[in-house]
Amino acid sequence: MKTVFIDCSPKKRLSASGFIMGLTELFVLGKKKNEKLRTPADHERILSEISDAETIVFSMPLYVDGVPSHLLPFLKKMETFCREHNKTFNVYVIANNGFIEGKQNEPLMRIMENFCDRSGIKWCGGLGIGGGVMMNVMRILLVVFLGIAVLRTILSLINEGSFFPVRPWIVFGNQILEVLALGCGIITFDIWFANCINRKKEYGKHYTRIMLPSFVFIICADLFFTIISVFQGGIFRGWFSRKKPTE
Amino acid sequence: MKLLIYDRDITLSDSVKEKYDRVIFADGRYAPCQGCFKCWTKTPATCVMKDSLHEMCRIIGLTDDLVIVTENWYGGYSPVIKNILDRSIGMSTPMSTYRHWQMHHVLRYGRYNSARIYVTGDISDKEKETWKLMGQRNALNWGVSDVEVIFSDPFSDGEGADL
């Protein structure tokens, strides 16, 4: 069984879609291949890669209540490809959005289901994730925390001659547990999703989220964008102003 | 302001153009959104990609009545129209709020009156249902009071007199 995972995020690196796709891939058995779909130059390569696949997993962000615009021409080409070659793929979709409610991915899921109907391929369902971007930020933070734990260990070795100070690693262990607690819904649904891929079963449509109350998530999101806007300078360039077109 | 965005390569009659303050033909000669959020965090209400869409969020944000004519693509917008919408998220701010008990972004330009979406081309019943949901979701996200999805081709007379 060959499964092709297609990361449809337009971002070059560190995309939440790519991260969640990678997480899913850990639990999928058999031959696997990863593809990145960003530009029309990727289309033919991906079509060639899926030609001998049994299962295709699309992972994408929600853009304005639907699929990102750069993906649509590929879907049209794939529809033609499937019809011309009588392909019968199993198609699964992972969608993540910046809002906390995974349910907001519903229109995207329906679009992908309609695409499968038109292409004559099997819609096997999708997983919609709310606040997926937070998981992505946390995995980056975990790398930073790991670096801090290593640094504290080296400093302890230099200053106190202790080869393995326990404290930095207890702190790091706690940080891992916190991330796992916040992401337990996503991880659980993801394992279930991967299990359906392995058994070629229909998953249906399911929605999950970061395990935070929405008002806390909103505060975190607002803080995140405020900090980024300070560093990038947007906060000083009419952050909320009702700007008029210049032409 | 009244705005018409359409994706058909057609010459509109003067009487149609006169009904609108701004008419935009989605010719597809622009890059897709890169998801960088710099229209929120670096250059508010301006896309960092310098093409014909770099201030599109301002135009859509200042609109009171929006009319979109789009070909049906699997129950959603055509790529050229979707590209315009994807590149226009700067019409909201990065701050979040609740609308209808769900998380959404605070609107930079406030609410607007109406959106009419004409859907053209071959469309299945299932896709029509998707469109109805899409209209509701868009209305919520854009802060539109009144949204209507119409499954008919306003260009059937050749120049869009029905618009």
Coordinates of C-alpha atoms in Angstrom, one line a residue:
Chain A
M1 CA 0.0 0.0 0.0
K2 CA 1.4 3.4 -1.0
T3 CA 0.2 6.6 0.7
V4 CA 1.1 10.0 -0.7
F5 CA 0.9 12.9 1.7
I6 CA 0.5 16.3 0.1
D7 CA 1.3 19.4 2.2
C8 CA -0.8 22.1 0.5
S9 CA 0.4 25.0 2.6
P10 CA 1.8 27.9 0.5
K11 CA 4.5 28.4 3.2
K12 CA 8.0 27.3 2.3
R13 CA 8.8 26.0 5.8
L14 CA 7.4 25.5 9.3
S15 CA 3.8 25.2 8.2
A16 CA 1.2 23.9 10.6
S17 CA -0.2 21.7 7.8
G18 CA 3.2 20.1 7.3
F19 CA 3.6 19.5 11.0
I20 CA 0.2 17.9 11.5
M21 CA 0.8 15.9 8.3
G22 CA 4.1 14.6 9.7
L23 CA 2.5 13.7 13.0
T24 CA -0.2 11.7 11.1
E25 CA 2.5 10.0 9.0
L26 CA 4.1 8.6 12.1
F27 CA 1.1 6.3 12.7
V28 CA 0.5 5.3 9.0
L29 CA 2.0 2.0 7.9
G30 CA 3.4 0.9 4.5
K31 CA 5.1 2.8 1.8
K32 CA 4.9 6.6 2.3
K33 CA 5.8 9.6 0.2
N34 CA 5.7 13.3 1.1
E35 CA 4.9 16.0 -1.4
K36 CA 4.8 19.8 -1.1
L37 CA 2.3 21.7 -3.3
R38 CA 3.1 25.4 -3.6
T39 CA 3.2 26.3 -7.3
P40 CA 2.0 25.0 -10.7
A41 CA 5.6 23.7 -11.1
D42 CA 4.7 21.0 -8.5
H43 CA 1.6 19.7 -10.3
E44 CA 3.1 17.2 -12.8
R45 CA 5.6 15.8 -10.3
I46 CA 2.8 15.1 -7.8
L47 CA 0.5 13.6 -10.5
S48 CA 3.3 11.3 -11.4
E49 CA 3.9 10.3 -7.8
I50 CA 0.2 9.5 -7.1
S51 CA -0.2 7.4 -10.2
D52 CA 0.7 4.2 -8.4
A53 CA -0.7 5.2 -5.0
E54 CA -3.7 3.7 -3.3
T55 CA -4.3 6.5 -0.7
I56 CA -3.8 10.3 -0.9
V57 CA -3.8 12.5 2.2
F58 CA -4.2 16.2 1.6
S59 CA -3.1 18.5 4.5
M60 CA -4.0 22.2 4.2
P61 CA -4.8 25.4 6.0
L62 CA -8.3 26.9 5.9
Y63 CA -8.3 30.1 3.8
V64 CA -11.4 32.3 3.8
D65 CA -13.7 29.4 4.6
G66 CA -12.3 27.2 1.8
V67 CA -9.3 25.6 0.3
P68 CA -6.3 27.9 -0.6
S69 CA -6.7 29.3 -4.1
H70 CA -3.4 27.8 -5.3
L71 CA -4.7 24.3 -4.7
L72 CA -7.8 24.6 -6.9
P73 CA -6.0 24.4 -10.3
F74 CA -4.2 21.2 -9.1
L75 CA -7.6 19.7 -8.1
K76 CA -8.9 20.4 -11.6
K77 CA -5.9 18.7 -13.2
M78 CA -6.2 15.7 -10.8
E79 CA -9.9 15.4 -11.6
T80 CA -9.0 15.1 -15.3
F81 CA -6.1 12.7 -14.5
C82 CA -8.4 10.5 -12.4
R83 CA -11.1 10.4 -15.1
E84 CA -8.7 9.7 -17.9
H85 CA -6.9 6.9 -16.1
N86 CA -9.9 5.5 -14.2
K87 CA -8.2 6.0 -10.8
T88 CA -9.8 4.9 -7.6
F89 CA -7.8 6.6 -4.8
N90 CA -8.9 6.7 -1.2
V91 CA -8.8 10.4 -0.3
Y92 CA -8.4 11.8 3.2
V93 CA -8.1 15.4 4.2
I94 CA -6.6 17.2 7.2
A95 CA -7.5 20.8 7.6
N96 CA -6.4 23.3 10.2
N97 CA -7.5 26.8 10.9
G98 CA -6.4 29.7 13.1
F99 CA -9.7 29.8 15.0
I100 CA -10.2 27.6 18.0
E101 CA -13.3 25.8 16.5
G102 CA -12.3 22.9 14.3
K103 CA -15.9 22.9 13.0
Q104 CA -15.1 26.1 11.0
N105 CA -13.3 23.7 8.5
E106 CA -16.7 22.3 7.4
P107 CA -17.0 24.2 4.1
L108 CA -13.5 23.1 3.1
M109 CA -14.3 19.5 3.8
R110 CA -17.4 19.7 1.7
I111 CA -15.5 21.2 -1.2
M112 CA -13.0 18.3 -1.0
E113 CA -15.8 15.8 -0.9
N114 CA -17.4 17.5 -4.0
F115 CA -14.0 17.2 -5.7
C116 CA -13.9 13.5 -5.0
D117 CA -17.4 13.1 -6.4
R118 CA -16.5 14.8 -9.6
S119 CA -13.2 12.9 -9.9
G120 CA -14.8 9.5 -9.4
I121 CA -12.5 8.8 -6.4
K122 CA -13.4 7.7 -2.9
W123 CA -13.9 10.4 -0.3
C124 CA -12.8 8.7 3.0
G125 CA -13.3 11.7 5.3
G126 CA -11.4 14.4 7.0
L127 CA -10.1 15.8 10.3
G128 CA -10.7 19.5 11.0
I129 CA -8.4 21.0 13.6
G130 CA -9.0 24.2 15.4
G131 CA -6.0 26.2 16.6
G132 CA -3.6 23.9 14.8
V133 CA -1.2 26.8 14.4
M134 CA -0.8 26.8 18.2
M135 CA 0.5 23.2 18.0
N136 CA 3.0 24.4 15.4
V137 CA 4.2 27.3 17.7
M138 CA 4.5 24.9 20.6
R139 CA 6.7 22.4 18.7
I140 CA 9.0 25.3 17.9
L141 CA 9.0 26.4 21.5
L142 CA 9.8 22.8 22.6
V143 CA 13.0 23.0 20.5
V144 CA 13.9 26.3 22.2
F145 CA 13.2 24.8 25.6
L146 CA 15.4 21.8 24.8
G147 CA 18.2 24.2 23.9
I148 CA 17.7 25.9 27.2
A149 CA 17.8 22.6 29.1
V150 CA 21.1 21.7 27.3
L151 CA 22.6 25.1 28.0
R152 CA 21.7 24.8 31.7
T153 CA 23.3 21.4 31.8
I154 CA 26.5 22.7 30.3
L155 CA 26.6 25.7 32.7
S156 CA 26.0 23.3 35.6
L157 CA 28.9 21.2 34.4
I158 CA 31.2 24.2 34.2
N159 CA 30.1 25.9 37.4
E160 CA 29.3 23.0 39.7
G161 CA 31.0 20.0 38.1
S162 CA 27.6 18.2 38.0
F163 CA 27.3 16.0 34.9
F164 CA 23.5 15.6 35.0
P165 CA 21.6 18.3 36.9
V166 CA 18.1 17.0 37.4
R167 CA 16.3 20.3 37.6
P168 CA 16.5 21.6 33.9
W169 CA 15.3 18.2 32.7
I170 CA 12.4 18.1 35.1
V171 CA 11.4 21.5 33.8
F172 CA 11.7 20.3 30.2
G173 CA 9.7 17.2 31.0
N174 CA 6.9 19.3 32.4
Q175 CA 7.0 21.5 29.3
I176 CA 6.6 18.3 27.1
L177 CA 3.6 17.2 29.3
E178 CA 2.0 20.6 28.9
V179 CA 2.2 20.4 25.1
L180 CA 0.9 16.9 25.2
A181 CA -2.0 18.0 27.4
L182 CA -3.0 20.9 25.1
G183 CA -2.6 18.7 22.0
C184 CA -4.2 15.5 23.4
G185 CA -7.4 16.0 21.3
I186 CA -5.4 16.5 18.1
I187 CA -3.1 13.6 18.8
T188 CA -6.0 11.2 19.7
F189 CA -8.0 12.1 16.6
D190 CA -4.9 11.9 14.5
I191 CA -4.1 8.3 15.7
W192 CA -7.7 7.4 14.9
F193 CA -7.4 9.1 11.5
A194 CA -4.2 7.2 10.7
N195 CA -5.7 3.9 11.9
C196 CA -8.5 4.4 9.3
I197 CA -5.9 5.0 6.6
N198 CA -4.1 1.8 7.6
R199 CA -7.4 -0.2 7.5
K200 CA -8.7 1.6 4.3
K201 CA -11.8 2.5 6.3
E202 CA -13.9 5.6 6.0
Y203 CA -13.2 8.1 8.7
G204 CA -16.2 10.4 8.3
K205 CA -15.8 14.0 9.3
H206 CA -14.4 14.8 12.7
Y207 CA -13.4 18.1 14.4
T208 CA -11.1 18.7 17.2
R209 CA -9.1 21.6 18.7
I210 CA -6.4 22.7 21.1
M211 CA -7.5 21.9 24.6
L212 CA -7.9 25.4 25.8
P213 CA -11.1 27.4 26.7
S214 CA -11.7 29.7 23.7
F215 CA -11.3 32.9 25.7
V216 CA -7.9 31.8 26.8
F217 CA -7.0 30.9 23.2
I218 CA -8.1 34.3 22.0
I219 CA -5.9 36.0 24.6
C220 CA -3.0 33.9 23.5
A221 CA -3.7 34.6 19.8
D222 CA -4.0 38.4 20.5
L223 CA -0.7 38.4 22.5
F224 CA 1.0 36.4 19.7
F225 CA 0.0 38.8 17.0
T226 CA 0.8 41.9 19.2
I227 CA 4.3 40.6 19.8
I228 CA 4.9 39.8 16.2
S229 CA 3.4 43.2 15.1
V230 CA 5.8 45.0 17.5
F231 CA 8.8 43.2 16.1
Q232 CA 7.7 43.6 12.5
G233 CA 6.6 47.2 13.0
G234 CA 2.9 46.9 11.9
I235 CA 1.7 48.2 15.3
F236 CA 3.3 51.6 14.5
R237 CA 1.9 51.7 10.9
G238 CA -1.8 52.1 11.5
W239 CA -2.5 48.7 13.0
F240 CA -6.3 49.2 13.2
S241 CA -6.7 52.2 10.9
R242 CA -9.3 52.3 8.1
K243 CA -6.9 52.9 5.3
K244 CA -8.2 54.0 1.9
P245 CA -6.9 52.8 -1.5
T246 CA -4.1 55.0 -2.8
E247 CA -5.1 54.5 -6.4
Chain B
M1 CA -19.5 51.9 -2.1
K2 CA -20.8 49.3 -4.5
L3 CA -18.3 46.8 -5.9
L4 CA -18.6 44.1 -8.6
I5 CA -15.9 41.4 -8.9
Y6 CA -16.4 38.9 -11.8
D7 CA -14.3 36.2 -13.4
R8 CA -15.7 36.0 -16.9
D9 CA -13.7 37.6 -19.7
I10 CA -16.6 39.7 -21.1
T11 CA -17.1 43.3 -22.0
L12 CA -19.6 44.9 -19.6
S13 CA -22.1 47.4 -20.9
D14 CA -21.9 51.0 -19.7
S15 CA -25.3 50.7 -18.0
V16 CA -23.9 47.9 -15.9
K17 CA -20.7 49.7 -15.0
E18 CA -22.7 52.8 -14.0
K19 CA -24.4 50.8 -11.3
Y20 CA -21.1 50.2 -9.5
D21 CA -18.5 52.5 -8.0
R22 CA -15.8 50.0 -8.8
V23 CA -15.7 47.0 -11.2
I24 CA -12.9 44.4 -10.9
F25 CA -12.3 41.7 -13.5
A26 CA -10.5 38.8 -11.9
D27 CA -7.9 38.2 -14.6
G28 CA -5.7 35.9 -12.5
R29 CA -2.6 38.0 -13.2
Y30 CA -1.6 38.0 -9.5
A31 CA 0.1 35.8 -7.1
P32 CA -1.7 33.6 -4.5
C33 CA -1.6 34.4 -0.8
Q34 CA 1.6 33.1 0.9
G35 CA 0.0 33.0 4.4
C36 CA 2.6 35.3 5.9
F37 CA 0.1 37.5 7.8
K38 CA 2.2 40.6 7.1
C39 CA -0.9 42.4 6.0
W40 CA -1.7 42.3 9.7
T41 CA 1.7 42.4 11.4
K42 CA 4.0 44.4 9.2
T43 CA 2.2 46.6 6.6
P44 CA -1.4 46.7 7.9
A45 CA -4.1 46.6 5.2
T46 CA -1.4 46.2 2.5
C47 CA -0.2 43.0 1.0
V48 CA 3.6 42.8 0.8
M49 CA 3.3 41.4 -2.8
K50 CA 3.4 44.3 -5.1
D51 CA 0.8 43.4 -7.8
S52 CA -2.7 44.5 -8.6
L53 CA -4.0 43.0 -5.3
H54 CA -1.7 44.7 -2.9
E55 CA -4.4 47.0 -1.6
M56 CA -7.4 44.9 -2.5
C57 CA -8.4 44.4 1.2
R58 CA -9.0 48.2 1.4
I59 CA -11.3 48.2 -1.6
I60 CA -13.4 45.2 -0.3
G61 CA -13.3 46.5 3.3
L62 CA -14.7 49.9 2.2
T63 CA -17.5 48.2 0.3
D64 CA -21.1 48.5 1.4
D65 CA -22.6 46.3 -1.2
L66 CA -20.5 43.5 -2.8
V67 CA -21.5 41.5 -5.9
I68 CA -19.4 38.6 -6.9
V69 CA -19.8 36.6 -10.1
T70 CA -17.9 33.3 -10.0
E71 CA -17.7 30.0 -11.8
N72 CA -18.5 27.1 -9.5
W73 CA -15.5 25.0 -8.5
Y74 CA -16.6 22.1 -6.3
G75 CA -19.0 24.2 -4.4
G76 CA -16.6 27.1 -3.9
Y77 CA -15.2 30.1 -5.7
S78 CA -13.1 29.9 -8.9
P79 CA -9.3 30.1 -8.3
V80 CA -9.1 33.7 -9.7
I81 CA -11.9 35.0 -7.4
K82 CA -10.7 32.9 -4.4
N83 CA -7.2 34.4 -4.9
I84 CA -8.6 37.9 -4.5
L85 CA -10.5 36.9 -1.3
D86 CA -7.5 35.1 0.1
R87 CA -5.3 38.2 -0.4
S88 CA -7.9 40.4 1.3
I89 CA -7.7 39.3 4.9
G90 CA -6.2 42.6 5.8
M91 CA -9.8 43.9 5.7
S92 CA -9.9 42.5 9.3
T93 CA -7.3 43.0 12.0
P94 CA -5.3 40.3 13.7
M95 CA -7.3 40.7 16.9
S96 CA -10.0 38.2 17.7
T97 CA -13.5 38.5 19.0
Y98 CA -16.7 36.4 19.1
R99 CA -19.4 36.6 16.5
H100 CA -22.4 34.1 16.8
W101 CA -20.5 32.4 19.7
Q102 CA -17.5 31.6 17.5
M103 CA -14.1 33.1 17.2
H104 CA -13.6 35.6 14.3
H105 CA -11.3 38.5 13.6
V106 CA -12.2 42.1 14.5
L107 CA -13.2 43.9 11.3
R108 CA -11.0 46.8 10.3
Y109 CA -13.8 48.6 8.4
G110 CA -16.8 47.5 10.4
R111 CA -19.8 45.6 9.0
Y112 CA -21.2 46.1 5.5
N113 CA -24.7 45.8 4.1
S114 CA -25.0 43.1 1.6
A115 CA -23.2 40.5 -0.5
R116 CA -24.7 38.8 -3.6
I117 CA -22.8 35.9 -5.0
Y118 CA -23.8 34.7 -8.5
V119 CA -22.6 31.2 -9.1
T120 CA -22.3 30.1 -12.8
G121 CA -21.5 26.9 -14.6
D122 CA -22.3 23.3 -14.0
I123 CA -23.4 22.7 -10.4
S124 CA -24.7 19.6 -8.5
D125 CA -27.2 19.7 -5.7
K126 CA -24.5 18.8 -3.2
E127 CA -22.4 21.7 -4.4
K128 CA -25.4 24.0 -4.1
E129 CA -25.6 23.0 -0.4
T130 CA -21.9 23.7 0.0
W131 CA -22.5 27.1 -1.6
K132 CA -25.3 27.9 0.9
L133 CA -23.0 27.1 3.8
M134 CA -20.1 29.0 2.2
G135 CA -22.4 32.1 1.9
Q136 CA -23.3 31.9 5.5
R137 CA -19.7 31.4 6.7
N138 CA -18.5 34.3 4.5
A139 CA -21.2 36.6 5.8
L140 CA -20.1 35.8 9.4
N141 CA -16.4 36.3 8.7
W142 CA -16.9 39.5 6.7
G143 CA -19.6 41.0 8.9
V144 CA -22.2 41.2 6.2
S145 CA -25.8 41.7 7.3
D146 CA -27.4 40.2 4.3
V147 CA -26.0 37.5 2.0
E148 CA -27.6 35.9 -1.0
V149 CA -26.2 33.1 -3.2
I150 CA -27.9 33.0 -6.6
F151 CA -27.4 30.0 -9.0
S152 CA -27.8 31.8 -12.3
D153 CA -25.7 33.3 -14.9
P154 CA -26.1 37.1 -15.0
F155 CA -24.1 37.2 -18.2
S156 CA -26.5 35.0 -20.1
D157 CA -27.5 38.0 -22.3
G158 CA -23.8 38.5 -23.2
E159 CA -23.1 41.7 -21.3
G160 CA -24.4 41.3 -17.8
A161 CA -27.6 43.4 -18.0
D162 CA -29.1 41.4 -15.1
L163 CA -26.4 42.5 -12.6

